PDB file of C-alpha atoms and ligand atoms in Angstrom:
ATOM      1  CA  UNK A   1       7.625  -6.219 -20.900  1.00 96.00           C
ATOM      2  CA  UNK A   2       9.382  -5.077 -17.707  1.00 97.00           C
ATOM      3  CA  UNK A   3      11.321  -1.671 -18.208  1.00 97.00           C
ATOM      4  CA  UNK A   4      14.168  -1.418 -15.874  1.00 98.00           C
ATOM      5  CA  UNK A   5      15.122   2.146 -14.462  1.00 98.00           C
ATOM      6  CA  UNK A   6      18.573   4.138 -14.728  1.00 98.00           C
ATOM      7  CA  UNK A   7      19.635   5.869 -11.811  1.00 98.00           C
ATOM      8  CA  UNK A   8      17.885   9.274 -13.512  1.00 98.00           C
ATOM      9  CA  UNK A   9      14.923   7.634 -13.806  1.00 98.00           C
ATOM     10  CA  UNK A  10      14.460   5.569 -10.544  1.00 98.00           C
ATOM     11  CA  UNK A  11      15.373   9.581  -8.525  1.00 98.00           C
ATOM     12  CA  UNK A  12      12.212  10.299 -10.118  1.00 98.00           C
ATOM     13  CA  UNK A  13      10.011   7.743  -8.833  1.00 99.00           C
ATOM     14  CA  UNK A  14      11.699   8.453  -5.397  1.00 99.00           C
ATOM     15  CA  UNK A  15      10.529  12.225  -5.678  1.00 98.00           C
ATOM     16  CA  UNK A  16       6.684  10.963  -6.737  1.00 99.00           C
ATOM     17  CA  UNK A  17       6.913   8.388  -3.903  1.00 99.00           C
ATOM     18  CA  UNK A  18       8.380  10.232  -1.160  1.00 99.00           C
ATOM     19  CA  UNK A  19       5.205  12.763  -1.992  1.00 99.00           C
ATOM     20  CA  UNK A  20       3.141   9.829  -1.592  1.00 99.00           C
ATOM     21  CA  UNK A  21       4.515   8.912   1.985  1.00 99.00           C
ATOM     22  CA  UNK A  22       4.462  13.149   2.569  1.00 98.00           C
ATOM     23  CA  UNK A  23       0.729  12.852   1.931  1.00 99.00           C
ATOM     24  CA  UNK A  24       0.321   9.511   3.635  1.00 99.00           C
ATOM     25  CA  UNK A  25       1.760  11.736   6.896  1.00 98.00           C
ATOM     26  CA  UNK A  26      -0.061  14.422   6.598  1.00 98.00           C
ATOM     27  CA  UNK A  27      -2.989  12.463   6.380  1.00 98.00           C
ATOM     28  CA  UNK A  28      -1.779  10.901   9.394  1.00 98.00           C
ATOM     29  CA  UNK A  29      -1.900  13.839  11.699  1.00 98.00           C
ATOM     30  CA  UNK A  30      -5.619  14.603  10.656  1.00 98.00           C
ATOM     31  CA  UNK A  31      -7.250  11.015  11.537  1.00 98.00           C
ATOM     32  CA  UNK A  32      -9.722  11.055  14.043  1.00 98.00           C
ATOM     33  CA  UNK A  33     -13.049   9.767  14.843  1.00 98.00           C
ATOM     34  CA  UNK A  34     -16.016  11.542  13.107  1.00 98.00           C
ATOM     35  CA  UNK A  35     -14.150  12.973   9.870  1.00 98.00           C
ATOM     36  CA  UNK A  36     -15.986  11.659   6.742  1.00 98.00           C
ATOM     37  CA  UNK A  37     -13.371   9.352   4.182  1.00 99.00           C
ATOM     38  CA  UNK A  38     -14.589  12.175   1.774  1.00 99.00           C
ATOM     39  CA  UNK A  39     -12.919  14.780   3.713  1.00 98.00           C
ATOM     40  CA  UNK A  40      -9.780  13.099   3.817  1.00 98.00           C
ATOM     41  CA  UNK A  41     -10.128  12.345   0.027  1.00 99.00           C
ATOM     42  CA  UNK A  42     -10.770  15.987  -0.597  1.00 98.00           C
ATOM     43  CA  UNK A  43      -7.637  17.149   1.396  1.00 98.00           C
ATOM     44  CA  UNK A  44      -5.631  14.279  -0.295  1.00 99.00           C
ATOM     45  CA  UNK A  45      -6.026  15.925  -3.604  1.00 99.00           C
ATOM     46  CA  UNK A  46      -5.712  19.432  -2.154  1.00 98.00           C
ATOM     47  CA  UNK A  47      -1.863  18.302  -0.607  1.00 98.00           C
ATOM     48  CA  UNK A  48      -1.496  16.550  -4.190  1.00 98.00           C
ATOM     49  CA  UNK A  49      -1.917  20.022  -6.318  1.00 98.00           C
ATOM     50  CA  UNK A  50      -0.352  22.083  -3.863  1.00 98.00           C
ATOM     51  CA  UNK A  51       2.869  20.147  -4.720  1.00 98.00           C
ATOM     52  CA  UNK A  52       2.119  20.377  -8.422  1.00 98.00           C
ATOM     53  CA  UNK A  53       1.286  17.129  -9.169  1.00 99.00           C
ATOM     54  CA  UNK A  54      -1.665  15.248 -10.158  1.00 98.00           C
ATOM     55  CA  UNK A  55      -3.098  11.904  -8.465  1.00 98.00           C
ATOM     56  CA  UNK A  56      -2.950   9.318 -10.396  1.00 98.00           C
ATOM     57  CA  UNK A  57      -5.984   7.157  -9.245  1.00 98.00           C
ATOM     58  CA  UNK A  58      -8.366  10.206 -10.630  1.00 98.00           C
ATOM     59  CA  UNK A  59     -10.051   8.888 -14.085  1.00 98.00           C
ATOM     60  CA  UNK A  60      -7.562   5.904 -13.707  1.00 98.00           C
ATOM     61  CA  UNK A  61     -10.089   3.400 -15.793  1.00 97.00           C
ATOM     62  CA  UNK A  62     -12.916   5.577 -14.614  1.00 98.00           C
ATOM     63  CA  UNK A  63     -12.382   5.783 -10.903  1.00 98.00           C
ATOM     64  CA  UNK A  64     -13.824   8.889  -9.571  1.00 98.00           C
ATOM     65  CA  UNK A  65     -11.434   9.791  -6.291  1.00 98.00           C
ATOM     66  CA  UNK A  66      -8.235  11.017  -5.205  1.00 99.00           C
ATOM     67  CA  UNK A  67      -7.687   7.840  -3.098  1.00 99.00           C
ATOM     68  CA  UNK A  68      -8.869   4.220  -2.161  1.00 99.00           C
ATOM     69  CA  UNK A  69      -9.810   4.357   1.538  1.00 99.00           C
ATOM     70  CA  UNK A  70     -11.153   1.154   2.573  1.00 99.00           C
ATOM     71  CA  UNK A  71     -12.232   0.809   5.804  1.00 99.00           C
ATOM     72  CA  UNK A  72     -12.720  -2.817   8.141  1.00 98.00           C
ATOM     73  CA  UNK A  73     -13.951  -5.462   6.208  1.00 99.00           C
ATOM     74  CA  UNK A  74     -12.958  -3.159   3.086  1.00 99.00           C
ATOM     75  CA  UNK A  75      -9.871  -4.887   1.456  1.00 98.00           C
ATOM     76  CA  UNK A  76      -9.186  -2.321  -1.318  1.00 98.00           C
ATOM     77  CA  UNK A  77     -10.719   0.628  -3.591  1.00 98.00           C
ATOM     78  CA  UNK A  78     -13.131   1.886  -1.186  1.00 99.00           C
ATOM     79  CA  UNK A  79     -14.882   4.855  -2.312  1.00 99.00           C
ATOM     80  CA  UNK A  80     -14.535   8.298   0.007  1.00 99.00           C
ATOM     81  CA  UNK A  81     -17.880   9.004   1.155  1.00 98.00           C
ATOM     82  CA  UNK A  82     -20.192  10.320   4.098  1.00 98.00           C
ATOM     83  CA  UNK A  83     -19.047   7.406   6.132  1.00 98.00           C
ATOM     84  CA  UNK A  84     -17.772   9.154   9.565  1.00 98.00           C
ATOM     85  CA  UNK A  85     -14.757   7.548  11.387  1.00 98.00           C
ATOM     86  CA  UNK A  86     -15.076   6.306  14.255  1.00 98.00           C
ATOM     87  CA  UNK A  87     -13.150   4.681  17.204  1.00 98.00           C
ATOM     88  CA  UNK A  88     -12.455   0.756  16.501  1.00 98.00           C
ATOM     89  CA  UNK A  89     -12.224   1.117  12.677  1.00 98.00           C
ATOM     90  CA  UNK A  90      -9.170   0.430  10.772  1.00 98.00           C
ATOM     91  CA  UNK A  91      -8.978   2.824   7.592  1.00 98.00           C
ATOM     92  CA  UNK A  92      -6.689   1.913   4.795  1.00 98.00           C
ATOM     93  CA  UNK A  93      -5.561   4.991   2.801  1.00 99.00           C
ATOM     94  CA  UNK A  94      -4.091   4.216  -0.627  1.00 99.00           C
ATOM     95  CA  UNK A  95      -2.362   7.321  -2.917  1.00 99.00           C
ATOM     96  CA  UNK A  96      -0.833   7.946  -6.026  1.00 99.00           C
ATOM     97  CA  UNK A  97       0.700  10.610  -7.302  1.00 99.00           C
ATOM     98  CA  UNK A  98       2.056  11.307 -10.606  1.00 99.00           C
ATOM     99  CA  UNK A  99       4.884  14.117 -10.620  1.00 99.00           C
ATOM    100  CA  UNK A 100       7.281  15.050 -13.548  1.00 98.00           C
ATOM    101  CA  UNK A 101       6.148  12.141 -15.781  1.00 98.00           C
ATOM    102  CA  UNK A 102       6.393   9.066 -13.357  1.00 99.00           C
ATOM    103  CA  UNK A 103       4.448   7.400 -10.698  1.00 99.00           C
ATOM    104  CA  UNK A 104       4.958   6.693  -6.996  1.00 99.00           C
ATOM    105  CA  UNK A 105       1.884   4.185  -4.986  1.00 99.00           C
ATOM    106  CA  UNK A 106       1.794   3.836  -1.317  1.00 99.00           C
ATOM    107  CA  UNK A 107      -1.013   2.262   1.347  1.00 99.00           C
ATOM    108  CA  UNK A 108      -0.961   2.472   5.118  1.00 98.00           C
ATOM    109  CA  UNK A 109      -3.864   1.164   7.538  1.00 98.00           C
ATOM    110  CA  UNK A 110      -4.442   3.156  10.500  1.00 98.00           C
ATOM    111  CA  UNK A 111      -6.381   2.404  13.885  1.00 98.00           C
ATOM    112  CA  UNK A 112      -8.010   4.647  14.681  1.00 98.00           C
ATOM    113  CA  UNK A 113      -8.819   4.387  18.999  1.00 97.00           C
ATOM    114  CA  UNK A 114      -8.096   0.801  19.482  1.00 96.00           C
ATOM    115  CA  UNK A 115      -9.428  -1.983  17.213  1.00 98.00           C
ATOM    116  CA  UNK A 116      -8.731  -4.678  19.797  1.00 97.00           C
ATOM    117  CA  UNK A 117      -5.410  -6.937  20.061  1.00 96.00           C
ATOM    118  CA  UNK A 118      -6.111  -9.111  16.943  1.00 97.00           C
ATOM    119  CA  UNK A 119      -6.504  -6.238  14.867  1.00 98.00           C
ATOM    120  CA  UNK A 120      -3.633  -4.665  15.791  1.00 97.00           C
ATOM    121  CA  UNK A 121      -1.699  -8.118  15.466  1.00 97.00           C
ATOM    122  CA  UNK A 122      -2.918  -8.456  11.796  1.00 98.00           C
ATOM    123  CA  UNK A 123      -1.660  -5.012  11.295  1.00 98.00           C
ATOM    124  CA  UNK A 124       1.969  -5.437  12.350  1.00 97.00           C
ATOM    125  CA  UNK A 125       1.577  -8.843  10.812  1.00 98.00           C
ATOM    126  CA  UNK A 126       0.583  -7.383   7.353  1.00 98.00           C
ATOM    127  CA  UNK A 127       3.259  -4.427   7.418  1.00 98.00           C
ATOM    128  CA  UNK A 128       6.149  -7.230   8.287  1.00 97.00           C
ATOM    129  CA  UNK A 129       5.848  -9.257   5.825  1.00 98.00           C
ATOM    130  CA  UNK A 130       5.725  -6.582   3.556  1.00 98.00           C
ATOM    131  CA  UNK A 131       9.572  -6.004   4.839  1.00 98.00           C
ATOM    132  CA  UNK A 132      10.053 -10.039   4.259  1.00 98.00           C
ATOM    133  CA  UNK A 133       8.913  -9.649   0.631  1.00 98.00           C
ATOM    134  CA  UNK A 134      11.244  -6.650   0.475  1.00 98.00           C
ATOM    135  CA  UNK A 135      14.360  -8.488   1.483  1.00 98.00           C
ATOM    136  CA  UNK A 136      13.561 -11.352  -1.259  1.00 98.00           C
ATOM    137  CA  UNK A 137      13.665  -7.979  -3.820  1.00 98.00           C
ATOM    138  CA  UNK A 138      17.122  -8.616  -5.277  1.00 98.00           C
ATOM    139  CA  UNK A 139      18.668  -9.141  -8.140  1.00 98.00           C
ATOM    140  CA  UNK A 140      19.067 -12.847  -9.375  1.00 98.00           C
ATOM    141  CA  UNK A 141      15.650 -13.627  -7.437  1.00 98.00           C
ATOM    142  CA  UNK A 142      12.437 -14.575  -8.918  1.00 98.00           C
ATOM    143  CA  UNK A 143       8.833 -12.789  -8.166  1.00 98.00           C
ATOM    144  CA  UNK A 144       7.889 -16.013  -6.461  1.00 98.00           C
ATOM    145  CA  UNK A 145      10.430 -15.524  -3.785  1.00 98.00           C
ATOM    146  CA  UNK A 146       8.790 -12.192  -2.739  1.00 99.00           C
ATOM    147  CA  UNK A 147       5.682 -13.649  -3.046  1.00 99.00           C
ATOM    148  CA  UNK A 148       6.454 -16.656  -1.184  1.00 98.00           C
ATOM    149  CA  UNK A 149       8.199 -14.627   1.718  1.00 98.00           C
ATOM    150  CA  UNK A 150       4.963 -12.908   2.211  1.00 98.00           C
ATOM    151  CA  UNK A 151       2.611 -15.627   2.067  1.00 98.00           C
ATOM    152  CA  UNK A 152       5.089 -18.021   4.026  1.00 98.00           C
ATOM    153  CA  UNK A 153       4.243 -15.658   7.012  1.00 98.00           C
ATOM    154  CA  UNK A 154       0.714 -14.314   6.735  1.00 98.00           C
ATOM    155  CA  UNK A 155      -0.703 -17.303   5.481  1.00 98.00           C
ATOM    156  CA  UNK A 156       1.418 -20.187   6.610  1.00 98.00           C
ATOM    157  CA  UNK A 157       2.762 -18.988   9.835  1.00 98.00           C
ATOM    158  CA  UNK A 158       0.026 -16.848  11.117  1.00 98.00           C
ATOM    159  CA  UNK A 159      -3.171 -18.647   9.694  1.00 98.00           C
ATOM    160  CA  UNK A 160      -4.117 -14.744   7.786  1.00 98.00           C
ATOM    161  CA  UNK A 161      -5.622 -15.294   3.872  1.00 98.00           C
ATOM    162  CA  UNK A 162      -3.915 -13.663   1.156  1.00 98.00           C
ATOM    163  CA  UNK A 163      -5.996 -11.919  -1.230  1.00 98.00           C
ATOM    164  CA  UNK A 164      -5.503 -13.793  -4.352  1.00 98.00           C
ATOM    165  CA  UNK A 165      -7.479 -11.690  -7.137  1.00 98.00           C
ATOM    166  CA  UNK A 166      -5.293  -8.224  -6.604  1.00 98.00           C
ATOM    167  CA  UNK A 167      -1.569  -7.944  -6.893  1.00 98.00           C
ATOM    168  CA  UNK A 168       1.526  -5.452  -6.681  1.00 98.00           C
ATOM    169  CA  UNK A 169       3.351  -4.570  -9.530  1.00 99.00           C
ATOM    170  CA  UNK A 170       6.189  -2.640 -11.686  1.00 98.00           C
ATOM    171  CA  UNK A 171       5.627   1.029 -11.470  1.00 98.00           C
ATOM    172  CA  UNK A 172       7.256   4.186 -13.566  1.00 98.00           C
ATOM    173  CA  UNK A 173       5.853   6.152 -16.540  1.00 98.00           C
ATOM    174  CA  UNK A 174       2.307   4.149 -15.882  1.00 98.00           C
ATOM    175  CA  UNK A 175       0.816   3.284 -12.596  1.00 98.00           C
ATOM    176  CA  UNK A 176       0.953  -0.346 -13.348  1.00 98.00           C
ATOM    177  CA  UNK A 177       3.665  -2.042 -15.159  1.00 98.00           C
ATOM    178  CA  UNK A 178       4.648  -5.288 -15.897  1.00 98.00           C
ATOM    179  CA  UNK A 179       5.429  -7.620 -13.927  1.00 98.00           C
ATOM    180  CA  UNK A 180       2.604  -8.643 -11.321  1.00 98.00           C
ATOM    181  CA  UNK A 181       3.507  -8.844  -7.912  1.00 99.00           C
ATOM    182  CA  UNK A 182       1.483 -11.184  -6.397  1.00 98.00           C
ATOM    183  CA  UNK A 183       1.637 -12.039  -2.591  1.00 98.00           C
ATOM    184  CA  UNK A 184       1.432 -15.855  -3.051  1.00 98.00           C
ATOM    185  CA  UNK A 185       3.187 -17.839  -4.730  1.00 98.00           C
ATOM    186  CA  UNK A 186       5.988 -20.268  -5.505  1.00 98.00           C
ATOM    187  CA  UNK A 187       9.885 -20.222  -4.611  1.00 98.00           C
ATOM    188  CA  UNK A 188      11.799 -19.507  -8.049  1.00 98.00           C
ATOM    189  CA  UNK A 189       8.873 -19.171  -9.944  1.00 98.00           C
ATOM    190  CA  UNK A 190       7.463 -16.109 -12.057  1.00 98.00           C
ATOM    191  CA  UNK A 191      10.469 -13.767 -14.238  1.00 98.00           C
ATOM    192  CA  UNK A 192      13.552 -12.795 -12.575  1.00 98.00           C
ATOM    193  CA  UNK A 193      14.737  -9.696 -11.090  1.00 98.00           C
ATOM    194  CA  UNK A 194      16.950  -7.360 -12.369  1.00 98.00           C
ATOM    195  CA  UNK A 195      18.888  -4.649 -11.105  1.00 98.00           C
ATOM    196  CA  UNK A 196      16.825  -1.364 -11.684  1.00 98.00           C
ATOM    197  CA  UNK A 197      13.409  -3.227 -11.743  1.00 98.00           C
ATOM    198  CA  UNK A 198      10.336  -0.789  -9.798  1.00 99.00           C
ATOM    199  CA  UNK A 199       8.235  -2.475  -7.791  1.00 99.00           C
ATOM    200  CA  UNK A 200       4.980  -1.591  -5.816  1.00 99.00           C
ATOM    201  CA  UNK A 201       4.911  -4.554  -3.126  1.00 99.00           C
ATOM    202  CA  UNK A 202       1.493  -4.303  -1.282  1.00 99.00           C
ATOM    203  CA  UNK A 203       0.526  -6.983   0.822  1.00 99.00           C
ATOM    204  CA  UNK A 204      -3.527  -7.048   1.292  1.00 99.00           C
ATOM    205  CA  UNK A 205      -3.760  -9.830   4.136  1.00 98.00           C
ATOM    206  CA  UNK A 206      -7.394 -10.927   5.232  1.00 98.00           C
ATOM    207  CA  UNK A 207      -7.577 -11.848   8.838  1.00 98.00           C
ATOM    208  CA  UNK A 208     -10.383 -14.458   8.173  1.00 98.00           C
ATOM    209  CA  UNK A 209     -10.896 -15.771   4.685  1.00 98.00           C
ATOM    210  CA  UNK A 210      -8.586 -14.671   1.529  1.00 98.00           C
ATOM    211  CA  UNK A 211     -12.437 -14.509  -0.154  1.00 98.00           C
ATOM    212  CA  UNK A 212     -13.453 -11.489  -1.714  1.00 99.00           C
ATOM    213  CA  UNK A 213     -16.336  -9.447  -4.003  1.00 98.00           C
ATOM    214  CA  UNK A 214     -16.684  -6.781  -5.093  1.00 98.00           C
ATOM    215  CA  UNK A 215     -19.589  -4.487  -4.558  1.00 98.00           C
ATOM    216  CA  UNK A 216     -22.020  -3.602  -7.263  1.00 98.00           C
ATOM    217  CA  UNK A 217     -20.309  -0.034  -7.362  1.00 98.00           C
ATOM    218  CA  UNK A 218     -17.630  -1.904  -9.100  1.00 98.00           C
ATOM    219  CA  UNK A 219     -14.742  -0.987  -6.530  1.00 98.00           C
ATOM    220  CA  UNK A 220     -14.894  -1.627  -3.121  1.00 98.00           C
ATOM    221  CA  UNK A 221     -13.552  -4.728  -2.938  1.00 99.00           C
ATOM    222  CA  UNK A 222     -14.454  -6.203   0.899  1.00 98.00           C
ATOM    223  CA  UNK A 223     -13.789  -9.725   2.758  1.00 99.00           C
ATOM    224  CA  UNK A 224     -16.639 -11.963   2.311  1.00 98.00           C
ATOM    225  CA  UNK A 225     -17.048 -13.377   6.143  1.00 98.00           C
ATOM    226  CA  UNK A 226     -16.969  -9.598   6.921  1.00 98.00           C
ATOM    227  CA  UNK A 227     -13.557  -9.980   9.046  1.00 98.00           C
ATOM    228  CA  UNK A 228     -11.284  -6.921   8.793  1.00 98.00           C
ATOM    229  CA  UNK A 229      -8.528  -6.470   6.257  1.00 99.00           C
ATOM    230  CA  UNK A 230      -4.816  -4.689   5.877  1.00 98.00           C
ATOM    231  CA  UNK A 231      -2.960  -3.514   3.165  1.00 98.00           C
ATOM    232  CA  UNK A 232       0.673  -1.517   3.163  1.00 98.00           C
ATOM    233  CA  UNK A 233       2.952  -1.016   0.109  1.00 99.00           C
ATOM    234  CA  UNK A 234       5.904   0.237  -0.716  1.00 98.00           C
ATOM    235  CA  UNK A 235       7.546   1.154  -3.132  1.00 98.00           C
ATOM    236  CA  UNK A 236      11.162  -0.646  -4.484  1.00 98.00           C
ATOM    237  CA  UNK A 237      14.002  -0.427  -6.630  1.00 99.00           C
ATOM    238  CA  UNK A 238      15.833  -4.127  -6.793  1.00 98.00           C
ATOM    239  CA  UNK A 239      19.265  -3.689  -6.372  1.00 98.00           C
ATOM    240  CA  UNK A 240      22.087  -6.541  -6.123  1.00 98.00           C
ATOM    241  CA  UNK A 241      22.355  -6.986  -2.278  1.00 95.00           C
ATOM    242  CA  UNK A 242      19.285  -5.168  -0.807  1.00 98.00           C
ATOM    243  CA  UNK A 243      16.588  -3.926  -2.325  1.00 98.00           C
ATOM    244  CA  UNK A 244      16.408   0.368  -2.349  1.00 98.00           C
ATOM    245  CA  UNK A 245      12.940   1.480  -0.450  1.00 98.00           C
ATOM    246  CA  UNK A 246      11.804   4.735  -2.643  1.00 98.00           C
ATOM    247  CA  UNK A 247       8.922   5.487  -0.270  1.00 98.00           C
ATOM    248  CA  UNK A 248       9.513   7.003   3.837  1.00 98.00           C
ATOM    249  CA  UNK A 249       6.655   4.708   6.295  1.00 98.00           C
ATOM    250  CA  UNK A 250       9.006   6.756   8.910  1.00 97.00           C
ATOM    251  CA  UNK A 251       7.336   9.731   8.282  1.00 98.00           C
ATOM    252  CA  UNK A 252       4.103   8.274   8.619  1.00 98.00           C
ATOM    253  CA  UNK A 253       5.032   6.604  11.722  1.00 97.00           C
ATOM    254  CA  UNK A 254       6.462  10.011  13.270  1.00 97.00           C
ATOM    255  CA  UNK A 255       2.556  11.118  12.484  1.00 98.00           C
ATOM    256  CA  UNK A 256       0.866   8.252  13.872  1.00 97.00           C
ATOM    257  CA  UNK A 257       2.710   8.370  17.366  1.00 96.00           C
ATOM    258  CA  UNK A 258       1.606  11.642  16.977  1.00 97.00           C
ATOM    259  CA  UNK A 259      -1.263  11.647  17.147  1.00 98.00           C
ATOM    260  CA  UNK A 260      -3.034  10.619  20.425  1.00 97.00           C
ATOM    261  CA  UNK A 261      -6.451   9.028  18.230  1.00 98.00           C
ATOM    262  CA  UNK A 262      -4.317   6.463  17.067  1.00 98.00           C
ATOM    263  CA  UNK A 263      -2.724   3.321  17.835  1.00 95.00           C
ATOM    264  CA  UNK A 264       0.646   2.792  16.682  1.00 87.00           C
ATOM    265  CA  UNK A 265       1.282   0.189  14.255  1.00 77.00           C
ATOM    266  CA  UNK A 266       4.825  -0.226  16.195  1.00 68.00           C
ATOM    267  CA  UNK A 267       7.659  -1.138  12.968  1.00 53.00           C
ATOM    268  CA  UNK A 268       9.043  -4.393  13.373  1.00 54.00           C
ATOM    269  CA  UNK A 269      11.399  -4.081  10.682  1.00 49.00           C
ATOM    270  CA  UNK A 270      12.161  -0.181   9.530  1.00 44.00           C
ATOM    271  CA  UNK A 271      11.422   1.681   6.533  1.00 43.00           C
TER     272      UNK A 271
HETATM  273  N1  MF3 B   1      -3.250   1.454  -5.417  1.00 64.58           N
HETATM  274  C1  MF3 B   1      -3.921   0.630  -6.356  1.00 64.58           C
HETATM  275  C2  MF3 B   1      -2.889  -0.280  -6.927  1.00 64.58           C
HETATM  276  O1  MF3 B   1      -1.875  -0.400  -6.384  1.00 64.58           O
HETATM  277  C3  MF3 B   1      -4.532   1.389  -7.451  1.00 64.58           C
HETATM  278  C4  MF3 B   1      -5.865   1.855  -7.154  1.00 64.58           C
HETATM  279  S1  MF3 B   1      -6.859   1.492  -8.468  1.00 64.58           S
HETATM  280  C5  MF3 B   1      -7.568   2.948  -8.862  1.00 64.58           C
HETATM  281  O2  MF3 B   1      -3.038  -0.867  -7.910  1.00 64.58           O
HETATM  282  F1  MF3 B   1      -8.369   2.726  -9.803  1.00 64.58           F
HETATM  283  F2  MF3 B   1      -8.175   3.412  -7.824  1.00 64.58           F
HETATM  284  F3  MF3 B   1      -6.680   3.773  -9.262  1.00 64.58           F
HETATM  285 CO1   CO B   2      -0.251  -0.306  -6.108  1.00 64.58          CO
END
């Protein structure tokens, strides 16, 4: 069942996912090489209660962090650890927080020093067609045409695989809500959107193979030639002529140029 949002409701989400993209900044500023994904998992839930809010990943179906930071070949849910930063790596940093009963679910990938050219190209890549998924977020449209819009141009247009086995999706009182939001699929297909309908759109584009496993730890979820991976997501309300972003990447951005140890993932189409 998909719950559409009143006005009331959808200023909610906006508060719990502009503290997502807050967190996602201030995480930003910290990146460097040689800081352990545990430390930055640590001060991700320190930001989190500091606001008064609680992340929602923690004990979500047993996972033990604060975040998912996935790192290279890591496509999604990678587990903070001991694993050290260092120049060359891409790290994607995926939050939720859940503040005054509702949800908000962001990702960003960073570079941290310079991955090389492709990298960087699947980056921007990944985080546009996030924005061409966004546009297809209105009212009257089907799921399909987001999902289309993205693979159309990661897939089709820039030879990247789309992860096929994880999705976006609705988002308000629970983390995930109905419907799916998957990054491939058909023009016109899947249930139509309505005015007030919350989505989490999160692109997770492969730059080799849309293959996948998934470790024995029963998370990290990494690219099975090894090649690396990118993932951004916002967060949506569909609206009649242009969908309403709920999350801030400019804040992130304003962190990222920042900050000297990373490359900027330059917008081509603005939060
Ligand atoms: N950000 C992920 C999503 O959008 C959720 C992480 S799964 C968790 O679905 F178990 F780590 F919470
Ligand atoms: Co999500």
């Amino acid at each position: 069942m998909i719950i559409c949002k009143t006005d009331e409701q959808v200023e909610y989400i906006r508060q719990s996912a502009m503290l997502v993209s807050k967190t996602l900044a201030e995480v930003a500023s910290l990146l460097k090489p040689g800081i352990t994904t545990l430390f930055l998992d640590q001060t991700i839930g320190n930001i989190i209660k500091e606001y008064g809010a609680e992340p929602s990943f923690l004990n979500y179906k047993g996972y033990p962090f604060n975040s998912c930071i996935s790192v290279n070949d890591v496509v999604v849910h990678g587990l903070p650890g001991k694993y050290e930063l260092k120049e060359g790596d891409i790290v994607s940093i995926d939050i939720g927080i859940f503040f005054q009963g509702w949800h908000g679910d962001q990702a960003y990938t960073f570079a941290i020093g310079d991955p090389g050219p492709e990298t960087i190209k699947m980056l921007k890549v990944t985080k546009e067609s996030l924005y061409k998924g966004i546009e297809k977020a209105v009212a009257g449209n089907r799921i399909g045409d987001i999902a289309y819009a993205i693979q159309e141009f990661t897939e089709k247009q820039h030879g990247y695989g789309v992860v096929r086995e994880l999705v976006g999706h609705g988002l308000g009182r629970k983390l995930h809500e109905d419907p799916q939001v998957p990054n491939f699929g058909r023009r016109g297909s899947g249930p139509k959107l309505k005015e007030g309908m919350v989505l989490a759109i999160e692109p997770m584009i492969n730059m080799g193979t849309k293959n996948v496993y998934t470790e024995p730890d029963g998370w990290t979820v990494r690219t099975q030639d090894g090649k690396p991976s990118a993932h951004f997501e916002h967060n949506i309300c569909v609206r009649k002529q242009k969908a309403e972003i709920l999350s801030d990447f400019s804040i992130i951005e304003q962190a990222e140029l920042k900050n000297t140890w990373l490359s900027t993932i330059q917008p081509v189409a603005m939060s």
